[in-house]
Amino acid sequence: MKIAVDAFGGDNAPEAVVKGCVAAASMCDAEIILVGKEKVIAELLKKEEVPTGKIRIHNAEEIIETGDVPVEAIRRKKDSSLVVALNLVKTGEADAVVSAGNTGAYLAGSFRYLGRMDGVKRPALTTVMPTVGTPSVILDIGANADCRPAQLVQFAQMGAVYAENVLDIKNPRVALLNIGAEEAKGNALTKETHQLLKTAPVNFIGNIEPRDVPYGLADVIVCDGFTGNVVIKLIEGSASALFSMLKEAFYKNIFSKLAAAVLKPGLVKVKRRMDYSEYGGAPFLGIDGVVFKAHGSSDAKAIKNAVIAAARYVETGVNEKIKQSLSLYVAEEVVDDGEL
Amino acid sequence: MKIAVDAFGGDNAPEAVVKGCVAAASMCDAEIILVGKEKVIAELLKKEEVPTGKIRIHNAEEIIETGDVPVEAIRRKKDSSLVVALNLVKTGEADAVVSAGNTGAYLAGSFRYLGRMDGVKRPALTTVMPTVGTPSVILDIGANADCRPAQLVQFAQMGAVYAENVLDIKNPRVALLNIGAEEAKGNALTKETHQLLKTAPVNFIGNIEPRDVPYGLADVIVCDGFTGNVVIKLIEGSASALFSMLKEAFYKNIFSKLAAAVLKPGLVKVKRRMDYSEYGGAPFLGIDGVVFKAHGSSDAKAIKNAVIAAARYVETGVNEKIKQSLSLYVAEEVVDDGEL
């Protein structure tokens, strides 16, 4: 198996990416193709102990930056590490691609060079979200700001296959994010989706209320991309705001400072539990290829985890299983009544 | 001025409600009408020092419980403290009503007995949200799960009048909750609403991203009721989850327990800053009457604050000012293209 990694994507690229790939190389059965400026990568690899025959470099001279306009970047920067890495999957030279770069460009590039999987209405952005309990897969988190019920049902099917195979969660609990536990609650989209999910071939446990999301009461949380994006960014913002208030309280006087010092290891642990990068990355589900996105701020550990997760995704044949699930059941499209 | 208070609404009723009203009575220029079982209220008032002529009781024998089905409860329990209190406003015997009871029943009752204000497309549920900075008014938080752009523009107008008059925020910064700062970002609803808000007579500062909501970067945050409900419940859930993780870390050993004891006052302060009830309550904007909702878990202090806010709302003539704002500007309804 071969995994192409965009060596120049992410805030800590290329150093963290190279380090993460070296670590992953000795932990999984894949050959890693580092894509990007050959000379720079070669220099970085010299400093590492690279397992024989597990890493090679594929040159690409351009870099897509975080601030680049996605569709434009993909069209203009044909020799960027991101586009070249995607094309390695397209031509069959790699089985998967991993990048921590510009999310919009990555998504646009995946659409352009790999396209949708047969039978998929809309691919979805996914993330593995830390919770007080076990992590939850949430989708869509931003690829589709407006969704229709039948699309959400496919998100549920794809998310369940992913959670079961890559995260090792048997018969994952699938929930619909909604404002209220009762099935009659919600907006037009969630009310209709709830009905469709009741007969879909997933372990549908009903609605999950926003208040319960941080407690990990579901393994797969389904929602439209607007709501999903609000959820992950709001959790991030709430945690950061709360920590800033705690810091203020802890640095108030000499006694509180001393006490805070004693508690620091515990606080660091809590912060780490809330940290997305611990889970490495998550796939664009529904793309015709294996496309993993690592968090933009990924360190070497997060990159390592993303590469390992991508290898597991290929190994367990997630995309084949998704195709199978989608072919077995297609939710009826609701007639557009102008309300959704 | 007379304010009717539902003495039997909320988790801590009637004790906390009576206590709160007694406290409010000496702090504002209103006569308070406690609505509910006369004997019970009279007993409770005996224990308090009631300012002469500031509090009276209006009997109502029934109670609407938290678990009651809203529309049904309103129809069947005609002699409930909530319905009777609303009717005091309808008949002009009171200028405002305050309740910490069943939100759905309160909203349904407000619609039924008071109705919409002239020119209002949809009344909205509002709350005053604690942030790291100054509090933000957010609306709608659940009255309208599906919204159209022109409705959101009215929410902005009503929210701005409220923030300016009751919360004393001069020229309040109005922002649209959206996934991305750029105006082209978002779903069909937010993209269209953004364009309408640019010409609306409010101090529109653009989109606010979910990550920035807990930092108080806007005074009035506008969104559909589904999204607003997700926001307030998720912030609540995130804070509670984080505190439960901190508790676990702090109670790990004797040293951390001692350190946590030193920090307790600071932690309590942070918790209090995050506490909705500190702001007492918030109105249903757009109802033809002054209707204040206090949090279900309100203590006496929260009830006191809600009564004072309601009095201020009446004093400053917020509803008249809202009517004026809405008559000056009506956002064009976008033609239903089946996408919203």
XYZ file of C-alpha atoms in Angstrom:
680
model
C 0.000 0.000 0.000
C 1.195 3.509 -0.814
C 0.152 6.709 0.923
C 0.865 10.110 -0.619
C 1.408 12.843 1.959
C 1.328 16.559 1.175
C 4.607 17.565 2.842
C 3.853 21.286 2.486
C 0.338 21.414 3.927
C -0.390 22.721 7.425
C 0.919 25.295 9.859
C 3.906 23.178 10.879
C 4.890 21.913 7.432
C 7.203 20.594 6.206
C 9.084 19.729 9.442
C 6.188 18.209 11.408
C 4.899 16.378 8.331
C 8.233 14.731 7.617
C 8.742 13.775 11.260
C 5.181 12.393 11.491
C 5.648 10.320 8.343
C 8.887 8.826 9.600
C 7.125 7.825 12.816
C 4.171 6.369 10.894
C 6.443 4.464 8.500
C 7.659 2.119 11.201
C 4.158 1.636 12.564
C 2.185 0.643 9.494
C 2.501 -1.525 6.447
C 2.551 1.280 3.913
C 5.122 2.998 1.756
C 4.879 6.745 2.262
C 5.363 9.129 -0.656
C 6.313 12.574 0.607
C 5.134 15.101 -1.980
C 6.765 18.530 -2.238
C 10.074 20.307 -2.805
C 12.496 17.439 -3.116
C 15.578 19.196 -1.785
C 13.853 20.497 1.325
C 12.337 17.121 2.138
C 15.635 15.290 1.515
C 17.404 17.649 3.919
C 14.794 17.002 6.601
C 14.914 13.232 6.096
C 18.680 13.264 6.650
C 18.033 14.179 10.272
C 15.721 11.216 10.797
C 16.160 7.478 11.060
C 14.142 6.345 8.090
C 13.106 2.656 7.935
C 14.560 1.180 4.717
C 12.309 1.302 1.683
C 9.395 2.858 3.533
C 9.632 6.490 2.420
C 10.270 8.127 -0.936
C 9.980 11.654 -2.274
C 7.878 12.859 -5.199
C 8.823 16.356 -6.309
C 6.324 19.232 -6.517
C 7.544 22.789 -6.668
C 4.499 24.859 -5.704
C 2.736 25.355 -2.373
C -0.929 26.138 -1.751
C -1.106 28.550 1.174
C -3.796 28.747 3.860
C -5.007 32.082 2.494
C -5.269 30.982 -1.156
C -8.716 31.015 -2.784
C -9.509 27.271 -3.050
C -10.840 26.793 -6.605
C -8.346 29.274 -8.050
C -5.407 27.672 -6.234
C -6.329 24.223 -7.480
C -6.598 25.462 -11.072
C -3.445 27.570 -11.110
C -1.027 25.646 -8.929
C -0.894 22.426 -10.915
C 2.567 21.633 -9.545
C 1.599 22.182 -5.914
C 2.238 19.446 -3.383
C -1.530 19.141 -2.796
C -2.545 18.767 -6.456
C 0.352 16.441 -7.247
C -0.483 14.256 -4.237
C -4.143 14.046 -5.313
C -3.068 13.075 -8.816
C -0.957 10.221 -7.445
C -4.216 8.748 -6.164
C -5.982 9.473 -9.434
C -3.337 7.629 -11.481
C -3.242 4.732 -9.041
C 0.321 5.414 -7.906
C -0.979 5.912 -4.363
C -3.887 4.350 -2.470
C -4.584 7.336 -0.249
C -3.632 10.954 0.270
C -3.099 12.852 3.541
C -2.840 16.627 3.908
C -3.036 19.199 6.707
C -3.310 22.038 4.164
C -6.035 24.477 3.025
C -9.332 22.616 3.589
C -11.259 24.374 0.833
C -8.544 23.732 -1.747
C -8.248 20.128 -0.651
C -11.992 19.603 -0.991
C -12.133 21.388 -4.361
C -9.130 19.385 -5.575
C -10.676 16.112 -4.426
C -13.837 16.906 -6.382
C -11.905 17.936 -9.464
C -9.324 15.178 -9.625
C -11.085 12.237 -7.965
C -14.792 13.062 -8.136
C -17.715 11.570 -6.270
C -18.064 7.901 -5.541
C -20.826 6.167 -7.557
C -24.190 6.627 -5.854
C -23.059 9.388 -3.500
C -25.277 12.466 -3.579
C -22.845 14.721 -1.717
C -19.442 13.980 -0.182
C -19.100 15.187 3.403
C -16.385 16.663 5.570
C -15.895 14.639 8.710
C -14.061 15.094 11.938
C -13.433 12.971 14.976
C -14.514 15.077 17.903
C -13.091 14.642 21.409
C -15.725 14.280 24.132
C -15.870 13.485 27.848
C -16.500 9.886 26.790
C -15.375 8.169 23.600
C -14.807 10.371 20.539
C -17.686 11.058 18.128
C -17.565 11.228 14.341
C -19.515 14.271 13.150
C -20.540 15.024 9.566
C -21.031 17.144 7.555
C -18.877 19.890 9.067
C -18.838 22.319 6.182
C -18.778 20.871 2.669
C -22.549 21.323 2.228
C -24.041 24.394 3.887
C -27.521 23.501 2.608
C -28.574 19.869 2.749
C -31.596 17.759 1.939
C -32.862 14.847 4.067
C -31.720 12.052 1.750
C -28.192 13.485 1.769
C -28.111 13.377 5.555
C -29.144 9.731 5.455
C -26.116 8.978 3.274
C -23.915 10.874 5.721
C -25.244 8.537 8.420
C -24.471 5.467 6.332
C -20.954 6.638 5.415
C -20.151 7.799 8.942
C -21.239 4.475 10.411
C -19.030 2.459 8.056
C -16.096 4.731 8.888
C -16.601 4.541 12.663
C -16.990 0.781 12.572
C -13.923 0.069 10.451
C -11.379 2.739 11.285
C -12.348 3.680 14.841
C -13.228 0.095 15.768
C -16.647 0.918 17.168
C -18.949 -2.082 16.822
C -22.455 -1.212 15.638
C -21.890 2.537 16.091
C -24.732 4.579 17.595
C -25.904 7.039 14.943
C -27.758 10.147 16.111
C -29.318 13.135 14.392
C -28.306 16.486 15.850
C -31.535 18.213 16.760
C -33.070 20.753 19.112
C -35.112 18.395 21.233
C -35.198 14.671 21.833
C -38.680 14.055 20.425
C -39.006 13.176 16.747
C -41.501 15.964 16.113
C -38.952 18.577 17.196
C -36.622 20.490 14.914
C -36.672 22.258 11.571
C -38.085 20.920 8.305
C -34.757 19.236 7.500
C -34.321 17.372 10.775
C -37.986 16.349 11.076
C -37.931 14.734 7.646
C -34.460 13.247 8.150
C -35.533 11.684 11.438
C -38.289 9.777 9.645
C -35.910 8.560 6.931
C -33.259 7.461 9.441
C -35.763 5.272 11.262
C -35.748 2.846 8.334
C -32.144 3.323 7.196
C -29.687 0.424 7.707
C -27.833 2.111 10.572
C -28.070 1.818 14.347
C -30.167 4.979 14.649
C -30.609 5.951 18.299
C -32.689 9.078 17.636
C -31.926 12.744 18.128
C -28.982 14.042 20.094
C -29.405 17.448 21.707
C -26.552 19.954 21.449
C -26.127 19.895 25.235
C -25.203 16.184 25.083
C -22.726 16.422 22.193
C -19.689 17.068 24.460
C -20.531 13.955 26.486
C -20.061 11.481 23.650
C -23.579 10.013 23.798
C -23.412 9.051 20.100
C -20.643 7.569 17.937
C -21.785 9.214 14.713
C -23.547 12.590 14.702
C -25.311 13.633 11.522
C -26.192 17.206 10.549
C -26.050 19.682 7.677
C -22.688 21.322 7.007
C -23.735 24.711 8.359
C -24.813 23.290 11.704
C -21.815 20.931 11.889
C -19.422 23.777 11.298
C -21.154 25.826 14.005
C -20.854 22.894 16.408
C -17.150 22.230 16.035
C -16.152 25.893 15.994
C -18.353 26.742 18.954
C -16.960 23.898 21.059
C -13.474 25.112 20.171
C -14.388 28.711 21.063
C -16.148 27.771 24.298
C -13.209 25.723 25.525
C -10.749 28.450 24.669
C -12.903 31.154 26.313
C -13.300 29.084 29.445
C -9.574 28.410 29.678
C -8.839 32.108 29.287
C -11.221 32.894 32.160
C -9.675 30.174 34.314
C -6.219 31.521 33.613
C -7.321 34.950 34.741
C -8.741 33.486 37.971
C -5.640 31.371 38.618
C -3.152 34.199 38.163
C -4.921 36.445 40.617
C -2.492 36.234 43.564
C 0.505 34.279 44.825
C -1.645 31.586 46.460
C -3.753 30.943 43.400
C -0.594 30.883 41.268
C 0.944 28.217 43.487
C -2.254 26.199 43.489
C -2.493 26.498 39.703
C 1.074 25.187 39.417
C 0.095 22.073 41.390
C -2.904 21.541 39.125
C -1.063 22.202 35.885
C -0.540 18.557 34.889
C -4.257 17.921 35.336
C -5.160 21.020 33.331
C -2.787 20.055 30.541
C -4.439 16.647 30.455
C -7.904 18.169 30.159
C -6.696 20.464 27.381
C -5.230 17.470 25.583
C -8.483 15.543 25.892
C -10.215 18.422 24.127
C -7.583 18.546 21.394
C -8.715 17.495 17.928
C -5.206 16.719 16.730
C -5.016 13.758 19.099
C -7.216 11.926 16.634
C -4.983 12.748 13.679
C -7.447 13.375 10.949
C -10.640 12.386 9.254
C -11.655 11.524 5.696
C -13.729 13.311 3.069
C -16.399 10.640 2.848
C -17.991 10.011 -0.545
C -14.990 11.027 -2.648
C -13.863 8.353 -5.122
C -10.523 7.818 -3.433
C -9.138 7.840 0.082
C -8.642 11.454 1.117
C -7.638 12.262 4.701
C -7.579 15.727 6.167
C -5.388 16.413 9.185
C -6.016 19.544 11.286
C -4.182 22.628 10.027
C -2.245 22.935 13.261
C -1.140 19.292 13.203
C 2.110 18.419 14.917
C 4.176 15.343 14.040
C 2.011 13.149 16.254
C -1.203 14.244 14.555
C 0.315 13.618 11.116
C 1.482 10.191 12.243
C -2.028 9.387 13.466
C -3.599 10.634 10.240
C -1.304 8.445 8.113
C -2.044 5.412 10.288
C -5.796 6.081 10.090
C -5.589 6.439 6.302
C -3.709 3.115 6.070
C -6.377 1.457 8.196
C -9.065 2.971 5.969
C -7.459 1.422 2.877
C -6.773 -1.915 4.599
C -10.327 -2.368 5.830
C -11.776 -1.375 2.449
C -14.007 1.380 3.807
C -14.868 2.824 0.406
C -15.975 -0.578 -0.905
C -18.124 -1.034 2.186
C -19.629 2.410 1.758
C -20.508 1.606 -1.861
C -22.145 -1.576 -0.654
C -24.126 0.184 2.062
C -25.310 2.878 -0.337
C -26.313 0.334 -2.973
C -28.399 -1.579 -0.441
C -30.420 1.419 0.611
C -31.194 4.738 -0.990
C -33.436 7.092 0.959
C -36.274 8.501 -1.124
C -35.657 12.097 -2.122
C -38.387 14.205 -0.632
C -40.163 16.259 -3.264
C -38.962 19.830 -3.062
C -41.834 21.675 -1.482
C -39.922 24.891 -1.181
C -39.497 24.473 2.525
C -36.153 22.742 2.673
C -46.667 50.397 36.356
C -47.833 46.891 37.199
C -45.926 43.679 36.572
C -47.647 40.295 36.742
C -45.355 37.498 37.885
C -46.150 33.790 37.482
C -45.453 32.667 41.051
C -45.643 28.982 40.132
C -43.293 28.905 37.124
C -39.749 27.529 37.330
C -37.798 24.876 39.187
C -37.608 26.898 42.397
C -41.155 28.232 42.446
C -42.953 29.504 44.372
C -40.346 30.241 47.108
C -37.653 31.797 44.875
C -40.234 33.732 42.862
C -41.800 35.305 45.929
C -38.400 36.164 47.426
C -37.226 37.639 44.129
C -40.332 39.767 43.759
C -39.977 41.152 47.278
C -36.394 42.123 46.468
C -37.430 43.695 43.167
C -40.319 45.606 44.753
C -38.015 47.856 46.732
C -35.741 48.395 43.746
C -38.138 49.515 41.044
C -41.117 51.736 40.583
C -43.617 48.982 39.866
C -46.404 47.247 41.676
C -45.923 43.500 41.488
C -48.885 41.157 41.085
C -47.992 37.656 42.235
C -50.186 35.216 40.324
C -50.924 31.745 41.728
C -52.413 29.910 44.706
C -53.315 32.728 47.036
C -52.893 30.859 50.310
C -49.459 29.532 49.460
C -48.222 32.928 48.323
C -49.684 34.680 51.370
C -47.887 32.223 53.662
C -44.595 32.883 51.895
C -45.065 36.657 51.990
C -45.533 36.506 55.762
C -41.874 35.541 56.095
C -40.707 38.556 54.088
C -40.522 42.269 54.697
C -42.820 43.527 51.983
C -42.641 47.235 51.060
C -46.103 48.739 51.649
C -48.408 48.753 48.644
C -45.864 47.228 46.285
C -47.044 43.626 46.106
C -50.466 42.051 45.763
C -51.743 38.560 45.016
C -54.012 37.481 42.163
C -55.378 33.976 42.658
C -54.958 31.180 40.103
C -55.475 27.587 41.145
C -53.741 25.569 38.415
C -50.060 25.044 37.603
C -48.485 24.340 34.226
C -45.656 21.865 34.787
C -42.335 21.675 32.905
C -43.366 18.415 31.262
C -46.802 19.601 30.061
C -47.428 19.707 26.305
C -47.423 23.473 25.572
C -50.461 24.048 23.353
C -52.559 21.554 25.279
C -51.585 23.033 28.660
C -52.511 26.535 27.535
C -55.896 25.370 26.273
C -56.818 23.178 29.227
C -55.349 24.987 32.206
C -57.240 28.248 31.877
C -56.865 28.926 35.594
C -53.119 28.320 35.636
C -50.806 30.989 37.033
C -49.225 31.374 33.573
C -52.459 31.857 31.613
C -53.978 34.128 34.261
C -50.822 36.269 34.351
C -50.867 36.595 30.538
C -54.502 37.610 30.654
C -53.722 40.368 33.134
C -51.574 41.903 30.387
C -54.253 41.297 27.780
C -56.903 43.119 29.815
C -54.545 45.955 30.644
C -54.445 45.172 34.363
C -50.681 44.619 34.069
C -48.051 46.211 31.832
C -45.766 43.202 31.678
C -45.577 39.539 32.626
C -42.607 37.569 33.972
C -42.384 33.772 34.209
C -39.680 31.146 34.695
C -42.084 28.370 33.660
C -42.471 26.028 30.659
C -41.018 27.964 27.693
C -43.168 26.323 25.037
C -46.374 26.948 26.971
C -45.342 30.527 27.661
C -44.653 31.148 23.983
C -47.887 29.441 22.886
C -49.829 31.388 25.496
C -48.260 34.692 24.425
C -49.296 34.018 20.830
C -52.799 33.012 21.833
C -53.612 35.701 24.347
C -51.504 38.643 23.184
C -50.683 37.927 19.547
C -48.082 39.453 17.282
C -47.230 43.112 17.249
C -48.380 44.948 14.094
C -45.846 44.519 11.295
C -43.929 41.695 12.938
C -43.434 38.666 10.689
C -42.350 36.325 13.477
C -41.793 36.940 17.181
C -38.461 35.648 18.460
C -37.145 34.065 21.625
C -34.222 35.995 23.004
C -31.622 35.413 25.647
C -28.831 37.464 27.122
C -25.751 35.297 26.833
C -22.776 35.641 29.152
C -19.417 35.976 27.374
C -15.791 36.689 28.260
C -16.574 40.323 27.456
C -19.917 42.094 27.716
C -23.060 39.943 27.378
C -24.607 39.378 23.951
C -28.279 39.301 23.036
C -28.956 36.335 20.752
C -32.133 35.695 18.775
C -33.979 33.625 17.692
C -33.153 30.799 20.092
C -35.988 28.449 19.270
C -39.343 29.998 18.418
C -38.757 29.642 14.658
C -36.809 26.557 13.592
C -37.069 27.543 9.922
C -36.585 31.188 9.040
C -36.495 33.389 5.976
C -34.057 36.267 5.411
C -36.550 39.096 5.947
C -37.513 37.583 9.305
C -33.893 37.596 10.420
C -33.656 41.262 9.501
C -36.557 41.998 11.837
C -34.836 39.999 14.577
C -31.844 42.298 14.103
C -34.015 45.413 14.364
C -35.882 44.177 17.456
C -32.718 42.911 19.153
C -30.956 46.222 18.604
C -33.800 48.244 20.152
C -33.821 45.894 23.143
C -30.051 45.995 23.680
C -29.971 49.770 23.399
C -32.850 50.459 25.789
C -32.768 47.710 28.388
C -29.091 46.720 28.394
C -27.908 50.291 27.894
C -25.637 49.513 24.962
C -25.300 52.562 22.733
C -25.506 51.814 19.009
C -25.275 48.038 19.575
C -23.097 46.028 17.201
C -25.359 43.644 15.289
C -23.782 40.546 13.728
C -25.077 37.636 11.681
C -23.994 34.236 12.964
C -22.271 32.543 10.052
C -19.639 29.975 9.145
C -16.994 32.315 7.806
C -16.324 36.023 8.009
C -16.719 36.755 4.282
C -20.143 37.743 2.999
C -20.131 35.019 0.337
C -19.831 32.327 3.022
C -22.688 30.423 4.596
C -25.925 28.752 3.584
C -28.660 30.200 1.375
C -30.319 31.836 4.393
C -27.243 33.603 5.760
C -25.937 34.701 2.346
C -29.216 36.419 1.519
C -29.668 37.792 5.030
C -26.183 39.301 4.940
C -27.121 41.315 1.851
C -30.354 42.549 3.433
C -28.652 43.519 6.696
C -26.183 45.726 4.845
C -28.950 48.225 4.137
C -31.045 47.698 7.282
C -31.166 50.548 9.854
C -28.959 48.727 12.370
C -25.259 48.931 13.182
C -24.442 45.809 11.145
C -20.828 44.755 11.705
C -20.943 41.680 9.441
C -20.753 37.983 10.191
C -19.680 36.584 13.528
C -18.081 33.149 13.472
C -19.166 30.585 16.090
C -15.634 30.538 17.528
C -15.960 34.231 18.462
C -19.415 34.022 20.059
C -18.086 33.251 23.577
C -15.840 36.331 23.392
C -18.662 38.873 23.143
C -17.548 40.410 19.838
C -21.123 41.458 19.026
C -23.925 42.936 21.140
C -26.738 41.384 19.123
C -26.339 38.050 17.342
C -28.924 37.128 14.745
C -29.695 33.601 13.541
C -32.541 31.212 12.814
C -34.134 29.511 15.822
C -32.607 26.111 15.088
C -29.072 27.469 15.004
C -29.659 29.754 17.995
C -30.931 26.877 20.066
C -27.903 24.799 19.083
C -25.612 27.666 20.098
C -26.981 28.261 23.596
C -27.356 24.580 24.431
C -23.929 23.699 23.103
C -22.227 26.462 25.085
C -24.065 25.207 28.174
C -23.036 21.597 27.437
C -19.423 22.491 26.655
C -19.009 24.444 29.873
C -20.567 21.690 31.942
C -18.450 19.001 30.237
C -15.286 20.997 30.778
C -16.077 21.588 34.434
C -16.746 17.874 34.946
C -13.330 17.068 33.427
C -11.639 19.700 35.597
C -13.305 18.302 38.685
C -11.982 14.857 37.841
C -8.460 16.271 37.418
C -8.666 18.314 40.617
C -9.847 15.447 42.818
C -7.039 13.166 41.759
C -4.924 13.258 44.928
C -4.514 15.127 48.195
C -2.269 17.819 46.669
C -4.593 18.567 43.809
C -7.537 18.616 46.234
C -5.779 21.199 48.402
C -4.842 23.273 45.385
C -8.409 23.073 44.093
C -9.659 24.311 47.472
C -7.433 27.400 47.158
C -8.758 28.039 43.652
C -12.386 27.410 44.504
C -13.411 31.093 44.842
C -11.924 31.786 41.413
C -13.671 28.773 39.894
C -16.987 29.760 41.422
C -16.526 33.204 39.914
C -15.877 31.763 36.465
C -18.928 29.526 36.784
C -20.991 32.527 37.787
C -19.745 34.522 34.808
C -21.010 31.729 32.559
C -24.361 31.596 34.319
C -27.355 32.761 32.304
C -29.449 33.496 35.373
C -27.164 36.383 36.296
C -28.910 38.328 33.555
C -32.354 37.497 34.910
C -34.329 36.987 31.777
C -35.088 38.096 28.274
C -38.211 39.069 26.366
C -40.197 37.399 23.597
C -39.648 40.138 21.046
C -42.474 40.865 18.620
C -45.331 39.832 20.906
C -47.956 42.538 21.393
C -47.224 42.940 25.079
C -44.225 42.807 27.367
C -43.413 39.157 28.020
C -40.255 38.251 29.940
C -38.919 34.734 30.279
C -36.611 33.929 33.190
C -34.457 30.791 33.076
C -36.227 27.667 34.391
C -33.630 27.238 37.131
C -33.937 30.863 38.278
C -33.182 31.611 41.909
C -34.534 34.652 43.743
C -31.782 36.864 42.324
C -32.570 35.879 38.743
C -36.275 36.542 39.293
C -35.463 39.924 40.821
C -33.314 40.789 37.802
C -36.014 39.645 35.374
C -38.643 41.816 37.068
C -36.309 44.820 37.032
C -35.484 44.252 33.348
C -39.192 43.971 32.515
C -39.864 47.241 34.345
C -37.071 48.912 32.418
C -38.504 47.523 29.180
C -41.889 49.097 29.930
C -40.365 52.389 31.159
C -38.216 52.911 28.078
C -41.095 52.015 25.741
C -39.214 49.285 23.874
C -42.297 47.954 22.090
C -43.189 51.409 20.766
C -39.630 51.861 19.557
C -39.689 48.448 17.882
C -42.910 49.360 16.074
C -41.253 52.563 14.923
C -38.121 50.765 13.691
C -40.157 48.176 11.817
C -42.361 50.801 10.215
C -39.326 52.712 8.954
C -37.816 49.737 7.202
C -39.200 46.460 5.934
C -36.761 44.126 4.247
C -37.993 42.837 0.894
C -39.162 39.246 1.091
C -37.015 37.183 -1.201
C -39.058 35.238 -3.706
C -39.244 31.633 -2.621
C -36.966 29.828 -5.031
C -37.270 26.539 -3.236
C -33.822 26.849 -1.780
C -34.601 28.451 1.541
